Coordinates of C-alpha atoms in Angstrom, one line a residue:
X1 CA -0.1 0.5 0.2
X2 CA 1.7 3.6 -0.9
X3 CA 2.1 6.3 1.3
X4 CA -0.9 7.7 -0.2
X5 CA -3.3 4.7 0.6
X6 CA -2.6 4.4 3.6
X7 CA -2.6 8.6 4.7
X8 CA -6.2 8.9 2.7
X9 CA -7.2 5.8 4.6
X10 CA -6.3 8.0 8.4
X11 CA -7.5 11.3 7.3
X12 CA -11.3 9.9 7.0
X13 CA -11.3 9.5 9.9
X14 CA -9.3 12.5 11.7
X15 CA -11.2 15.1 9.0
X16 CA -13.7 13.5 7.3
X17 CA -14.4 16.5 5.4
X18 CA -10.5 17.1 4.7
X19 CA -10.5 13.9 2.6
X20 CA -13.4 15.0 0.4
X21 CA -11.7 18.0 -0.8
X22 CA -8.2 16.6 -1.2
X23 CA -10.4 12.8 -3.1
X24 CA -11.4 15.9 -5.4
X25 CA -8.3 18.3 -5.9
X26 CA -6.4 14.2 -6.5
X27 CA -9.1 13.2 -9.2
X28 CA -8.9 17.1 -11.0
X29 CA -5.9 17.0 -11.1
X30 CA -6.2 20.9 -9.5
X31 CA -2.8 21.3 -8.6
X32 CA -0.4 24.7 -10.1
X33 CA 2.4 22.6 -9.9
X34 CA 4.6 25.1 -8.5
X35 CA 5.9 22.5 -5.3
X36 CA 8.2 19.8 -5.9
X37 CA 9.6 16.7 -3.6
X38 CA 12.6 15.7 -4.2
X39 CA 15.4 14.1 -2.2
X40 CA 17.9 15.6 0.2
X41 CA 21.7 15.0 1.0
X42 CA 20.3 12.0 4.1
X43 CA 17.8 10.3 1.7
X44 CA 14.6 12.0 2.9
X45 CA 12.2 13.5 0.7
X46 CA 12.6 17.4 0.7
X47 CA 10.0 19.9 -0.1
X48 CA 10.6 22.8 -3.3
X49 CA 9.2 25.9 -4.3
X50 CA 9.5 27.3 -7.8
X51 CA 8.9 30.7 -6.5
X52 CA 8.9 32.8 -10.5
X53 CA 12.2 30.8 -12.8
X54 CA 14.3 29.9 -9.0
X55 CA 13.6 27.0 -7.3
X56 CA 14.2 27.6 -3.1
X57 CA 14.1 24.7 -0.7
X58 CA 11.0 24.9 1.9
X59 CA 12.8 21.9 4.2
X60 CA 16.5 21.7 4.7
X61 CA 18.5 19.9 1.7
X62 CA 20.7 18.0 3.2
X63 CA 18.7 17.0 6.9
X64 CA 14.7 17.9 6.6
X65 CA 14.0 15.5 10.1
X66 CA 16.8 17.9 11.5
X67 CA 17.0 21.2 10.2
X68 CA 12.6 20.3 12.1
X69 CA 14.1 19.1 15.4
X70 CA 16.2 22.5 15.4
X71 CA 13.8 24.2 15.0
X72 CA 11.5 23.1 16.7
X73 CA 13.5 23.2 20.0
X74 CA 14.1 27.2 19.2
X75 CA 10.4 27.6 19.5
X76 CA 8.7 28.3 23.5
X77 CA 7.3 25.5 25.2
X78 CA 3.8 26.6 25.3
X79 CA -0.1 24.7 25.1
X80 CA -0.8 25.7 22.3
X81 CA 0.3 26.9 18.3
X82 CA -0.8 28.1 15.0
X83 CA 2.1 27.2 12.3
X84 CA 1.7 28.5 9.0
X85 CA 3.1 26.4 6.7
X86 CA 3.0 22.1 6.7
X87 CA 5.5 21.3 4.7
X88 CA 6.1 17.6 5.1
X89 CA 5.0 17.8 8.3
X90 CA 8.5 16.8 9.8
X91 CA 8.5 20.6 12.1
X92 CA 5.1 19.2 13.4
X93 CA 5.9 15.6 14.0
X94 CA 9.0 17.1 16.2
X95 CA 7.1 20.0 18.1
X96 CA 4.3 17.4 19.1
X97 CA 6.6 15.9 20.9
X98 CA 7.0 18.7 23.1
X99 CA 4.6 18.0 27.2
X100 CA 2.2 19.5 28.0
X101 CA 1.2 20.4 23.9
X102 CA -3.4 20.8 23.5
X103 CA -3.7 21.8 20.3
X104 CA -1.3 23.2 17.2
X105 CA -3.6 24.7 14.5
X106 CA -1.7 23.8 11.3
X107 CA -2.7 26.7 8.7
X108 CA -1.4 25.6 4.3
X109 CA -1.8 28.0 2.1
X110 CA -1.5 25.3 -1.0
X111 CA -3.6 23.1 -1.4
X112 CA -0.6 21.1 -3.5
X113 CA 2.3 21.1 -0.9
X114 CA -0.6 19.0 1.6
X115 CA -1.0 16.4 -1.2
X116 CA 2.7 15.8 -1.6
X117 CA 2.9 15.6 1.7
X118 CA 0.2 12.5 1.6
X119 CA 1.3 10.6 -1.3
X120 CA 5.3 11.0 -0.1
X121 CA 5.2 10.4 4.6
X122 CA 3.6 8.5 6.6
X123 CA 1.4 10.7 8.5
X124 CA -0.8 7.9 10.3
X125 CA 1.6 9.8 13.2
X126 CA -0.4 13.0 12.2
X127 CA -3.8 11.6 12.0
X128 CA -3.9 9.8 15.1
X129 CA -3.4 12.8 17.3
X130 CA -5.4 14.5 18.5
X131 CA -3.9 17.6 19.5
X132 CA -3.3 18.1 15.6
X133 CA -5.9 20.3 13.8
X134 CA -6.0 21.5 9.9
X135 CA -6.8 23.9 8.4
X136 CA -5.3 23.1 4.2
X137 CA -6.8 25.7 1.5
X138 CA -8.8 27.1 3.4
X139 CA -11.3 30.3 2.7
X140 CA -10.0 33.4 5.1
X141 CA -13.5 32.8 7.0
X142 CA -13.3 29.4 7.9
X143 CA -9.2 29.8 9.5
X144 CA -11.1 33.2 11.5
X145 CA -14.0 30.9 12.9
X146 CA -11.0 28.8 14.3
X147 CA -8.9 31.1 15.3
X148 CA -11.9 32.9 16.7
X149 CA -12.4 29.8 19.4
X150 CA -8.7 29.9 19.7
X151 CA -8.2 32.8 20.8
X152 CA -11.2 32.3 23.0
X153 CA -10.8 29.4 24.9
X154 CA -7.2 30.0 25.6
X155 CA -5.9 33.6 25.6
X156 CA -2.1 33.9 25.9
X157 CA -1.6 30.7 26.3
X158 CA -0.1 30.2 22.4
X159 CA 1.7 30.7 19.8
X160 CA 1.9 31.9 16.8
X161 CA 4.9 31.0 14.1
X162 CA 5.9 30.5 10.4
X163 CA 7.9 27.3 9.8
X164 CA 10.9 28.4 8.0
X165 CA 10.6 30.9 5.1
X166 CA 7.0 30.2 4.9
X167 CA 6.0 33.5 4.9
X168 CA 8.2 34.8 2.4
X169 CA 6.6 31.9 0.1
X170 CA 3.9 33.1 1.2
X171 CA 4.1 36.4 2.0
X172 CA 0.6 37.8 1.2
X173 CA -1.4 35.0 2.3
X174 CA 0.9 34.7 5.6
X175 CA 0.3 38.1 6.3
X176 CA -3.6 38.5 6.1
X177 CA -3.5 35.6 8.3
X178 CA -1.8 38.0 10.4
X179 CA -3.5 40.5 10.4
X180 CA -6.8 37.8 11.2
X181 CA -5.0 36.3 14.3
X182 CA -3.9 40.7 15.8
X183 CA -7.6 41.7 15.4
X184 CA -9.1 38.4 16.3
X185 CA -6.8 38.3 19.8
X186 CA -7.3 42.6 19.6
X187 CA -11.1 42.3 19.3
X188 CA -10.4 39.7 22.8
X189 CA -8.3 41.9 24.3
X190 CA -11.1 44.7 24.0
X191 CA -13.4 42.8 25.1
X192 CA -11.7 41.3 28.3
X193 CA -10.3 45.0 28.6
X194 CA -14.6 45.6 28.9
X195 CA -16.2 43.1 31.5
X196 CA -12.4 43.0 33.2
X197 CA -13.7 44.9 36.7
X198 CA -15.9 41.6 36.7
X199 CA -13.3 40.5 38.9
X200 CA -13.4 41.4 42.8
X201 CA -10.4 43.9 41.8
X202 CA -12.3 45.5 38.8
X203 CA -15.6 45.8 40.6
X204 CA -13.8 46.9 44.2
X205 CA -12.1 50.0 41.5
X206 CA -16.0 50.6 40.2
X207 CA -17.6 50.3 43.5
X208 CA -15.2 52.6 45.0
X209 CA -14.9 55.4 42.8
X210 CA -18.2 55.7 41.7
X211 CA -19.1 59.1 44.5
X212 CA -15.7 60.7 42.1
X213 CA -17.2 59.0 38.9
X214 CA -20.7 60.5 39.8
X215 CA -19.7 64.0 40.5
X216 CA -16.6 65.2 38.6
X217 CA -18.2 66.4 35.1
X218 CA -17.4 63.9 32.6
X219 CA -15.0 63.9 29.5
X220 CA -17.9 64.4 27.5
X221 CA -18.1 68.2 28.2
X222 CA -14.5 68.7 26.3
X223 CA -15.6 66.8 23.1
X224 CA -15.2 69.2 20.0
X225 CA -14.3 72.1 22.1
X226 CA -10.1 72.4 20.7
X227 CA -11.8 71.9 17.1
X228 CA -8.3 72.4 15.1
X229 CA -5.4 72.7 18.2
X230 CA -3.0 70.6 17.7
X231 CA -3.0 67.5 19.9
X232 CA 0.1 65.8 20.9
X233 CA -0.4 62.0 22.1
X234 CA 3.0 61.6 24.7
X235 CA 3.5 57.9 25.1
X236 CA 6.6 56.3 26.9
X237 CA 8.1 54.3 24.3
X238 CA 12.3 55.2 23.6
X239 CA 12.4 57.5 21.1
X240 CA 10.8 60.0 23.6
X241 CA 14.4 60.8 24.8
X242 CA 15.1 62.2 21.7
X243 CA 13.2 65.6 21.7
X244 CA 10.6 65.3 24.5
X245 CA 13.2 68.7 25.3
X246 CA 11.4 70.4 22.7
X247 CA 7.7 69.8 25.1
X248 CA 8.0 72.8 27.2
X249 CA 8.2 75.0 23.3
X250 CA 4.3 73.4 23.4
X251 CA 2.7 74.2 26.5
X252 CA 0.0 76.7 24.9
X253 CA 0.6 76.1 21.3
X254 CA -0.5 72.6 21.4
X255 CA -3.1 70.3 23.0
X256 CA -0.7 67.8 25.7
X257 CA -2.2 64.7 26.6
X258 CA -0.4 62.2 28.3
X259 CA 0.0 58.8 29.5
X260 CA 0.0 57.8 32.5
X261 CA 4.0 55.9 32.3
X262 CA 5.1 59.3 30.7
X263 CA 4.4 61.8 33.1
X264 CA 7.2 61.5 35.6
X265 CA 9.8 62.0 32.5
X266 CA 8.0 64.8 32.1
X267 CA 8.0 65.8 35.1
X268 CA 11.3 66.1 35.8
X269 CA 11.6 67.9 32.7
X270 CA 9.3 70.7 33.7
X271 CA 6.6 70.0 31.2
X272 CA 2.9 70.3 32.0
X273 CA 0.5 68.3 29.9
X274 CA -2.7 69.2 29.7
X275 CA -4.7 66.1 30.6
X276 CA -3.2 62.6 31.8
X277 CA -4.6 59.5 30.4
X278 CA -5.8 56.3 32.0
X279 CA -8.2 53.6 33.1
X280 CA -6.1 50.6 33.7
X281 CA -7.5 48.6 37.6
X282 CA -3.8 46.6 38.3
X283 CA -2.1 47.6 41.5
X284 CA 1.0 47.7 38.7
X285 CA -1.2 50.9 36.9
X286 CA -1.0 52.3 40.7
X287 CA 2.8 52.0 40.7
X288 CA 3.1 54.4 38.2
X289 CA 1.7 56.7 39.9
X290 CA 2.7 56.1 43.3
X291 CA 4.4 58.7 45.6
X292 CA 3.3 61.8 42.8
X293 CA 1.8 65.2 44.0
X294 CA -0.2 66.3 41.2
X295 CA -2.5 69.1 41.7
X296 CA -3.3 71.0 39.5
X297 CA -3.2 68.8 35.9
X298 CA -7.0 67.0 35.9
X299 CA -7.0 63.1 35.0
X300 CA -9.3 61.7 33.1
X301 CA -10.2 58.2 34.0
X302 CA -12.5 55.4 33.0
X303 CA -14.1 54.7 37.1
X304 CA -12.7 50.6 37.0
X305 CA -9.1 52.5 37.3
X306 CA -6.8 51.5 40.2
X307 CA -9.1 52.9 43.8
X308 CA -6.1 54.2 45.6
X309 CA -5.1 56.1 42.5
X310 CA -8.2 58.7 42.5
X311 CA -7.4 58.8 46.0
X312 CA -3.9 60.1 45.9
X313 CA -4.4 62.9 42.8
X314 CA -4.9 66.2 44.0
X315 CA -5.5 67.8 41.1
X316 CA -9.0 67.7 39.0
X317 CA -11.1 64.8 37.9
X318 CA -12.9 63.9 35.2
X319 CA -14.6 60.0 34.1
X320 CA -15.2 59.5 30.9
X321 CA -16.6 55.3 30.2
X322 CA -14.2 53.3 28.6
X323 CA -14.7 49.6 29.7
X324 CA -17.2 50.2 32.4
X325 CA -20.6 48.4 31.4
X326 CA -21.4 49.5 35.1
X327 CA -20.9 53.0 34.5
X328 CA -23.8 52.6 31.3
X329 CA -26.1 51.0 33.8
X330 CA -25.6 54.2 36.0
X331 CA -26.2 56.8 33.6
X332 CA -28.6 54.8 32.1
X333 CA -30.8 55.5 35.9
X334 CA -29.7 58.6 36.6
X335 CA -30.7 60.4 32.4
X336 CA -26.5 60.9 32.7
X337 CA -23.8 61.3 30.0
X338 CA -20.3 60.9 31.2
X339 CA -18.8 60.4 27.8
X340 CA -17.8 57.2 25.5
X341 CA -14.9 56.3 25.0
X342 CA -13.2 54.1 21.8
X343 CA -12.3 50.8 24.0
X344 CA -8.6 50.0 22.8
X345 CA -5.9 47.5 23.8
X346 CA -3.2 50.2 25.4
X347 CA -3.7 53.5 26.7
X348 CA -1.9 55.2 23.8
X349 CA -5.5 53.6 21.7
X350 CA -7.7 54.9 24.0
X351 CA -5.8 58.8 24.4
X352 CA -6.1 58.7 20.1
X353 CA -9.7 58.7 20.9
X354 CA -9.7 61.2 23.2
X355 CA -7.8 63.3 20.7
X356 CA -9.9 62.8 18.3
X357 CA -13.3 63.6 19.9
X358 CA -11.7 66.7 22.0
X359 CA -11.4 68.8 18.1
X360 CA -7.5 68.0 17.5
X361 CA -6.0 68.5 14.0
X362 CA -2.9 67.6 13.3
X363 CA -2.9 64.5 16.1
X364 CA 0.6 63.9 16.7
X365 CA 2.5 61.2 17.7
X366 CA 5.6 61.3 20.6
X367 CA 7.0 58.2 22.0
X368 CA 4.7 56.2 20.0
X369 CA 7.1 53.5 19.1
X370 CA 5.5 50.1 19.1
X371 CA 8.7 48.8 18.9
X372 CA 12.4 48.6 21.3
X373 CA 13.7 50.7 20.2
X374 CA 17.5 50.4 20.0
X375 CA 16.9 47.1 23.0
X376 CA 14.9 49.4 25.5
X377 CA 10.9 49.9 26.2
X378 CA 11.0 52.6 27.9
X379 CA 11.7 56.0 28.3
X380 CA 14.5 57.4 30.4
X381 CA 12.4 59.3 33.1
X382 CA 9.7 56.2 33.2
X383 CA 9.6 53.3 36.0
X384 CA 10.4 50.9 33.3
X385 CA 13.0 52.5 32.1
X386 CA 16.0 50.0 33.4
X387 CA 14.6 47.6 31.6
X388 CA 16.1 46.5 28.0
X389 CA 14.9 44.2 25.7
X390 CA 17.2 41.4 23.0
X391 CA 17.1 39.9 20.4
X392 CA 16.6 36.3 21.4
X393 CA 16.7 34.0 19.0
X394 CA 13.3 31.7 19.4
X395 CA 10.6 32.2 17.2
X396 CA 8.5 34.0 19.3
X397 CA 10.3 37.3 18.1
X398 CA 8.4 39.6 15.9
X399 CA 9.8 42.6 13.8
X400 CA 7.5 45.4 12.1
X401 CA 8.9 47.7 9.4
X402 CA 9.5 51.6 11.1
X403 CA 10.1 54.7 10.1
X404 CA 13.4 54.4 8.5
X405 CA 12.2 51.5 6.7
X406 CA 14.1 48.9 8.2
X407 CA 12.6 45.9 10.4
X408 CA 12.5 46.7 14.2
X409 CA 12.3 44.0 17.2
X410 CA 8.8 43.9 18.3
X411 CA 5.7 41.5 20.6
X412 CA 3.1 40.2 19.9
X413 CA 1.2 42.9 21.6
X414 CA 2.1 46.5 20.0
X415 CA 1.1 44.8 16.1
X416 CA -2.5 44.7 17.7
X417 CA -1.4 48.8 19.0
X418 CA -0.2 49.2 15.4
X419 CA -3.6 48.1 13.6
X420 CA -5.5 49.4 15.9
X421 CA -4.1 52.6 15.1
X422 CA -3.5 52.2 11.2
X423 CA -7.2 50.7 11.5
X424 CA -9.2 53.6 13.4
X425 CA -6.6 56.5 11.1
X426 CA -8.0 54.8 7.7
X427 CA -11.7 55.6 9.2
X428 CA -10.9 59.2 10.3
X429 CA -10.7 60.8 7.0
X430 CA -10.9 65.0 8.2
X431 CA -8.0 65.2 10.4
X432 CA -4.4 65.3 9.7
X433 CA -2.1 62.3 12.1
X434 CA 1.5 62.6 12.7
X435 CA 4.4 60.7 13.4
X436 CA 6.6 62.4 15.3
X437 CA 8.3 59.2 17.3
X438 CA 11.4 59.9 15.7
X439 CA 11.8 56.2 15.3
X440 CA 9.3 52.9 16.3
X441 CA 7.6 51.0 13.9
X442 CA 5.9 52.9 11.5
X443 CA 2.4 53.9 11.7
X444 CA 0.4 53.6 8.4
X445 CA -1.3 57.0 7.5
X446 CA 0.6 58.6 9.1
X447 CA 3.1 61.9 7.4
X448 CA 6.9 60.8 9.3
X449 CA 8.1 64.6 10.4
X450 CA 10.4 65.2 13.4
X451 CA 9.1 67.4 15.9
X452 CA 10.8 70.3 15.4
X453 CA 9.4 69.8 11.7
X454 CA 6.3 69.8 13.8
X455 CA 6.3 72.3 15.6
X456 CA 7.2 74.2 13.0
X457 CA 4.3 73.7 10.9
X458 CA 1.8 73.3 13.0
X459 CA 2.4 75.5 16.5
X460 CA 3.5 78.3 15.8
X461 CA 0.1 80.2 17.4
X462 CA -1.5 80.9 20.9
X463 CA -4.8 78.8 22.5
X464 CA -6.6 79.4 25.8
X465 CA -6.4 75.8 26.5
X466 CA -6.1 75.5 30.1
X467 CA -8.7 77.8 30.2
X468 CA -10.8 76.2 28.8
X469 CA -10.7 72.6 30.8
X470 CA -10.9 75.3 33.6
X471 CA -14.2 76.5 32.7
X472 CA -14.7 73.5 31.4
X473 CA -14.4 72.0 35.2
X474 CA -16.3 75.4 36.9
X475 CA -19.0 75.4 34.1
X476 CA -19.8 71.4 34.3
X477 CA -19.5 70.0 37.8
X478 CA -23.0 68.8 39.0
X479 CA -25.3 69.4 41.7
X480 CA -23.6 67.6 44.2
X481 CA -26.4 66.9 45.8
X482 CA -29.1 66.5 44.4
X483 CA -26.5 62.9 42.4
X484 CA -25.9 62.2 45.9
X485 CA -29.6 61.5 46.3
X486 CA -31.0 60.6 43.1
X487 CA -27.6 57.6 43.0
X488 CA -28.8 56.4 46.9
X489 CA -32.5 55.8 45.0
X490 CA -30.3 53.1 42.8
X491 CA -28.1 51.6 45.1
X492 CA -31.3 50.9 47.2
X493 CA -32.4 49.2 44.5
X494 CA -29.3 47.1 43.4
X495 CA -28.9 46.0 47.1
X496 CA -32.7 44.7 47.3
X497 CA -31.9 42.7 43.9
X498 CA -28.7 41.3 45.6
X499 CA -30.3 40.7 49.2
X500 CA -33.0 38.4 46.3
X501 CA -30.0 37.7 44.6
X502 CA -28.6 35.9 46.7
X503 CA -31.5 34.2 48.8
X504 CA -32.3 32.3 45.5
X505 CA -28.5 31.0 44.9
X506 CA -28.9 29.9 49.3
X507 CA -32.4 28.2 47.7
X508 CA -30.8 26.9 45.0
X509 CA -28.1 25.2 46.8
X510 CA -30.4 24.1 49.3
X511 CA -31.8 21.7 46.1
X512 CA -28.6 20.8 45.2
X513 CA -28.0 19.3 48.9
X514 CA -31.7 16.8 48.8
X515 CA -30.9 16.1 45.4
X516 CA -27.9 14.3 46.6
X517 CA -29.1 12.9 49.8
X518 CA -31.9 11.2 47.7
X519 CA -29.3 10.3 45.0
X520 CA -26.4 8.6 47.4
X521 CA -30.1 6.5 48.7
X522 CA -29.6 2.8 48.0
X523 CA -33.4 3.2 46.3
X524 CA -33.3 7.0 45.0
X525 CA -37.0 8.5 45.0
X526 CA -37.1 9.5 41.0
X527 CA -40.7 12.1 41.7
X528 CA -38.7 13.4 44.7
X529 CA -35.6 13.9 42.8
X530 CA -38.3 15.1 39.6
X531 CA -40.0 17.3 41.6
X532 CA -36.3 19.2 43.2
X533 CA -35.4 19.2 39.1
X534 CA -38.5 21.0 38.2
X535 CA -38.0 23.8 41.2
X536 CA -34.3 23.9 40.2
X537 CA -35.5 24.5 36.6
X538 CA -37.4 27.5 37.9
X539 CA -34.3 29.0 40.2
X540 CA -32.0 28.5 36.6
X541 CA -34.3 30.4 34.6
X542 CA -34.9 33.2 36.8
X543 CA -31.7 33.7 37.1
X544 CA -30.8 33.5 33.9
X545 CA -33.0 34.8 31.8
X546 CA -32.9 37.9 35.0
X547 CA -36.9 38.2 34.7
X548 CA -37.2 40.8 37.3
X549 CA -35.2 42.8 34.0
X550 CA -32.2 43.8 35.7
X551 CA -29.8 44.6 33.4
X552 CA -27.3 45.7 36.2
X553 CA -27.8 41.8 37.3
X554 CA -27.1 40.7 34.1
X555 CA -23.5 42.1 34.0
X556 CA -22.7 41.2 37.4
X557 CA -23.3 37.2 36.3
X558 CA -23.2 37.1 32.3
X559 CA -19.2 36.0 33.4
X560 CA -20.1 33.2 35.4
X561 CA -23.7 32.0 34.1
X562 CA -22.2 31.9 30.5
X563 CA -19.1 29.6 30.7
X564 CA -21.7 26.9 32.9
X565 CA -24.3 27.6 30.1
X566 CA -21.6 26.3 27.3
X567 CA -20.0 24.3 29.4
X568 CA -19.7 20.5 29.9
X569 CA -22.2 20.3 32.4
X570 CA -24.6 22.1 30.4
X571 CA -26.3 19.1 28.2
X572 CA -26.2 15.2 28.4
X573 CA -23.5 13.9 26.2
X574 CA -23.9 10.5 24.1
X575 CA -24.7 7.5 25.6
X576 CA -25.0 8.7 29.4
X577 CA -26.3 7.0 31.7
X578 CA -28.9 8.2 34.2
X579 CA -26.4 8.1 36.8
X580 CA -24.5 9.6 35.1
X581 CA -26.2 12.0 34.0
X582 CA -27.5 13.2 37.7
X583 CA -23.6 13.6 38.9
X584 CA -23.5 15.8 35.6
X585 CA -26.7 17.7 36.9
X586 CA -25.8 17.9 40.4
X587 CA -22.3 18.8 39.9
X588 CA -24.1 21.8 37.5
X589 CA -26.4 23.5 39.8
X590 CA -24.0 23.0 42.6
X591 CA -21.1 25.7 41.0
X592 CA -23.9 27.3 39.2
X593 CA -25.3 28.2 43.0
X594 CA -21.8 28.2 44.7
X595 CA -20.9 31.1 42.4
X596 CA -24.2 33.6 42.2
X597 CA -23.8 33.1 46.3
X598 CA -19.5 34.1 46.5
X599 CA -20.5 36.8 43.4
X600 CA -24.0 38.3 44.8
X601 CA -22.0 38.5 48.6
X602 CA -18.8 40.4 47.0
X603 CA -20.6 42.9 45.3
X604 CA -23.4 43.3 48.3
X605 CA -20.5 44.2 50.1
X606 CA -19.1 46.1 47.7
X607 CA -22.5 48.1 46.6
X608 CA -23.2 48.8 50.4
X609 CA -19.9 50.9 50.8
X610 CA -20.2 52.7 48.4
X611 CA -24.5 53.4 49.8
X612 CA -22.1 54.5 53.2
X613 CA -20.0 56.6 51.2
X614 CA -23.4 58.5 49.7
X615 CA -24.2 58.6 52.7
X616 CA -21.6 60.5 54.6
X617 CA -21.3 62.8 52.0
X618 CA -25.2 64.0 51.4
X619 CA -24.9 63.7 56.0
X620 CA -21.6 66.0 55.3
X621 CA -23.1 69.4 52.4
X622 CA -26.8 69.0 55.4
X623 CA -24.4 70.2 58.2
X624 CA -23.1 72.4 56.4
X625 CA -26.6 74.3 55.1
X626 CA -26.0 73.1 51.1
X627 CA -29.3 73.8 49.5
X628 CA -30.4 72.2 46.1
X629 CA -29.5 73.4 43.0

């Protein structure tokens, strides 16, 4: 039996759809003849590609097996891989030898390559290994769907790696796949950011920050206030070192938007930005602000930001709705609009949308390297100034085109930020975008220009920037007493709803305990079991479908309920026995009600604490004799 016949038998069991497609390719001779298999020096088959009038080896002309082993050794250990290029499968066999691998997605753009592998290699080891998933000459939409499932299941636990020079042989296709993957990862990051505060820390941040968020003027009041004012986004990339000294000249001649990380560097040079922007809820972000004594510069923030940053900031506060569905719910209940800012994968992305919405033009990037320029991660003066990155030779590294047309070391996150910028710039036709970073990645859609030239060309006029901001802060400040009274009514409703949910969760756990006791008895009382199951079903429906119509509760419990509803315990398994069914149902409901009980208690404590803050401040105002607005 030939390799092809044997492989087709295994392929039919492994992936019947792919088997049908391969059979069609072979029967119709639907192959370009661009690839060929020749014997390597060590006698193993090796793959060649015709590139114009020249032919290139895709696998080693001397020892393909050893080459693939060396390639796999360079690949950092992780649990999941997306490999671009099937080749003759040598590298996939070597990669599969790594420990703890869960999934290897293989994308092969050329059907001819796969057919040659079937003809010249014994691939039984692949077709009998469940870790492999193959996308052979698939439509982009099919690959995208597979990658979406991968990213949502194993985000941060996979690597995208081209095999050898595959990315050059099919450069256009490779670029498309890379772009699709970056879009998927970027979208997932946004989704994670949007729901980040569901964790205890982020929920805590939100309610700790609720009072200043609802009693300070929102960013919406600054929208379009700086139409056609040059606006500089000051990031903390290493190239900021080159032109930070010029930013002093821009005070009053351009709107200076500073991301939190770059503030210390500006402070050391005596530069006062007009606004500082931050939204990350992590303690790491708090460390950037720790010890700063900022008294006169407004901080634009999302309410899920680390609460200590807000507590210790002595300057004005300007809330924005970047990631928070909670805030959106409060805005609806209180009939107010803080101002929505488009969420991005980085703080610089968020600051870009602020620059756009306040009317900035041109929008100027400074310190936006999106790469490790000269091996540095950040500019001098930042808390990360001593961090360095060297090219390690691993296949995990990423390179991007820099502003000079050369390749510069970068990473996947930077490429996602870069793509976000490029997508948004492409959508914004009415502005001028200038990259004055003077280093780092090339941002397509921007005009590359030294900062000194930008100043000379665009920043020669004085603008009353500080005056406009100060006027906004006074004029847009809400009536504190009225806002407190309104919020206390809303918080009361939330507390009552959480208490009700907590009661349901405890009732559900009680039913689960009764069900487990009945199930353990030698003779199960099926009538009682069915009655309990019906009672659980009623509670399930109230919780899962949110019959009370409280979107706020849906926001809180969605991250717990959705994974459970889509998990293995939510539906019967094929050929499931009665005993297995009971065990699965008990496990599902215990996980559901344990989670609901724990979450409702945690959030209830946070809401009650926020309620006390608003109540105490109302008493303070009443004691001070404050009249209604």
